[in-house]
XYZ file of C-alpha atoms in Angstrom:
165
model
C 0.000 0.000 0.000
C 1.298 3.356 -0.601
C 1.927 5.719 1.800
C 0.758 9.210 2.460
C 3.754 10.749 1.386
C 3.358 9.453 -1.914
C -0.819 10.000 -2.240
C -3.115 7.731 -3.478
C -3.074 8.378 -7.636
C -6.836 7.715 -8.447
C -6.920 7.362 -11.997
C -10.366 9.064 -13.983
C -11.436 6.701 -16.322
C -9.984 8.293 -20.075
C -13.191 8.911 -22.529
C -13.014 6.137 -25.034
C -11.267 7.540 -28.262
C -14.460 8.280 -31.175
C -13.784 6.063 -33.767
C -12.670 7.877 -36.999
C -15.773 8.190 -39.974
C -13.566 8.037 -43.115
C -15.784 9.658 -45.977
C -16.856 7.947 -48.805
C -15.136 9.709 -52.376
C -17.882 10.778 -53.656
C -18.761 9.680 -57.123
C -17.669 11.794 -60.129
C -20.248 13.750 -61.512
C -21.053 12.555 -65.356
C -19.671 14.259 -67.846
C -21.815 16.568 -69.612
C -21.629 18.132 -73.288
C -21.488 21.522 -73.117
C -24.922 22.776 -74.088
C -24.805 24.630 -77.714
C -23.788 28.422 -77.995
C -26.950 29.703 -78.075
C -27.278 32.483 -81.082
C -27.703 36.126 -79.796
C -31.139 36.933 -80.803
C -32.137 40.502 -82.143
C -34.536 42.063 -80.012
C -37.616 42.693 -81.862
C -38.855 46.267 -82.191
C -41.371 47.657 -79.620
C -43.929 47.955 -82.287
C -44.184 44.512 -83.155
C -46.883 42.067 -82.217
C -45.642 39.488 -78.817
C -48.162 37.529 -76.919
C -50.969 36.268 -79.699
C -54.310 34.987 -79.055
C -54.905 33.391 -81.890
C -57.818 33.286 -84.527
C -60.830 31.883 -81.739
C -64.639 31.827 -83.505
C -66.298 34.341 -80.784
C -70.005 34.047 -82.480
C -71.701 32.446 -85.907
C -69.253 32.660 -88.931
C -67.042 34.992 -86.540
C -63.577 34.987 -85.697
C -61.207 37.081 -83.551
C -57.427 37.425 -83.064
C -55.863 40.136 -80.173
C -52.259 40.241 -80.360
C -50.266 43.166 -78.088
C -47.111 44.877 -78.988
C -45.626 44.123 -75.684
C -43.212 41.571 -74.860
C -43.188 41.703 -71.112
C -47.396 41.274 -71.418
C -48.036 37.926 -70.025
C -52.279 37.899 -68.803
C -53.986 36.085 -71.521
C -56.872 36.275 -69.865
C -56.792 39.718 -70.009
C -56.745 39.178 -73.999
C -59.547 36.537 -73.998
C -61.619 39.196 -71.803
C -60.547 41.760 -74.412
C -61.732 39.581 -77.326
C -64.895 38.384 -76.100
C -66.143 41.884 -75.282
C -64.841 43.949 -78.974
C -66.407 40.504 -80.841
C -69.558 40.832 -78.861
C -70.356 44.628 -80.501
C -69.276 43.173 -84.159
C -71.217 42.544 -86.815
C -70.642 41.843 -90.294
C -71.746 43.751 -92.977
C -74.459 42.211 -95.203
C -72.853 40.388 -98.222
C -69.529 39.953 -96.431
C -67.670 36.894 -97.970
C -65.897 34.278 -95.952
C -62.414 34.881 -95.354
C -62.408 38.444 -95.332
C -60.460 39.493 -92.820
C -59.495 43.618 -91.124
C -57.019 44.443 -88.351
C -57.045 47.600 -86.161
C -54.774 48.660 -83.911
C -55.819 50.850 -80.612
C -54.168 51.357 -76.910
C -55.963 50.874 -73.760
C -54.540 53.114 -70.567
C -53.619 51.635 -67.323
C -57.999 52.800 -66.599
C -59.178 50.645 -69.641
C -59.899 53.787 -71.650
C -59.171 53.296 -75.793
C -57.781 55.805 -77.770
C -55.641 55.744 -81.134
C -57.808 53.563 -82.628
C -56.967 52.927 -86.562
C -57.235 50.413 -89.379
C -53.379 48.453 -89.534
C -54.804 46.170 -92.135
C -57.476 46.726 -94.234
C -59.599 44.176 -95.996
C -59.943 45.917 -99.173
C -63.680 46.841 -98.382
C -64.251 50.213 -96.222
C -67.869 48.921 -95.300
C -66.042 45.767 -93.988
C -63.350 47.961 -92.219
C -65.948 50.415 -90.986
C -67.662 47.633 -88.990
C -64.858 46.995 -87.443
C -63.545 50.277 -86.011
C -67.505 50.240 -84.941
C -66.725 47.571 -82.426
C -64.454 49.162 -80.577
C -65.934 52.412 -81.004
C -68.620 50.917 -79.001
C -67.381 48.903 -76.421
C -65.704 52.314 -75.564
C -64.330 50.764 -72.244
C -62.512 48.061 -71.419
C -61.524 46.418 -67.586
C -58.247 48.089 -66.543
C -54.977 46.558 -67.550
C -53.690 43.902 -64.757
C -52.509 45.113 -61.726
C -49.235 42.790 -62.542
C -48.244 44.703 -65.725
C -45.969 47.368 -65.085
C -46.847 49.782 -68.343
C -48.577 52.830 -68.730
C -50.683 51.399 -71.244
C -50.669 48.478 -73.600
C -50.951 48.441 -77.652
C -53.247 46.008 -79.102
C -53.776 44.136 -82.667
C -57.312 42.832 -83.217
C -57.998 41.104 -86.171
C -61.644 40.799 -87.198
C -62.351 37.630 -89.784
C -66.038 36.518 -91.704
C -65.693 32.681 -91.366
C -69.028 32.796 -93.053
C -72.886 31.642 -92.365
């Protein structure tokens, strides 16, 4: 037995060494092909037509397209409500034939107001035309542009089409 001179050495138990995680390589990623140079596209001028709705039959041997010149525009169903409201104040002209076809241009403000309303294409017939700048002329008011679209107001292409009877 040791003495008290020398002390009694109490040993604390040592914390068992944590075994050692080695990590896994990880696996090499696949080799990909480098994706195609993609070809600098020209920006199209503001006045050209962007999102389309295209040519829709909106009543009896009637067709509508609305097009805006717009690029960041993205509501469509601002453009269907658009349609369906200008198609419902068109009619025809007696002795239309099928396929004739008129496109006006007009901008709505940020209230729905129209203004600079004028034929872009004309169909060759001024009666025909006429009916058409009638349609907007009438619906005289359209719902405000959406609250999401940053613009002051928003150009739009309408194109009027007799289908026929």
């Amino acid at each position: 037995m040791p003495d008290e001179a020398q002390g009694v050495r109490i040993e604390k138990p040592r914390p068992k060494p944590k075994p050692e995680v080695k990590q896994q390589p990880k696996p090499a990623e696949p080799v990909r092909p480098a994706p195609a140079p993609i070809e600098p596209q020209q920006q199209p001028p503001a006045a050209t037509k962007q999102l389309v709705l295209p040519m829709a039959q909106v009543a009896s041997g009637v067709s509508g397209q609305v097009a805006v010149d717009d690029a960041s525009f993205e509501f469509a169903y601002y453009l269907q409500i658009v349609r369906a409201q200008i198609a419902r104040n068109w009619t025809p002209p007696a002795g239309s034939t099928a396929g004739t076809r008129v496109e006006v241009y007009f901008r709505v403000s940020r209230s729905g107001d129209i203004s600079q309303l004028r034929i872009e294409t004309g169909s060759g017939n001024d009666i025909f035309d006429d009916s058409a700048i009638r349609a907007v002329t009438i619906t005289e008011q359209l719902p405000p542009l959406p609250l999401g679209y940053a613009g002051a107001d928003l150009g739009i292409h309408f194109g009027f089409e007799y289908t026929g009877p």
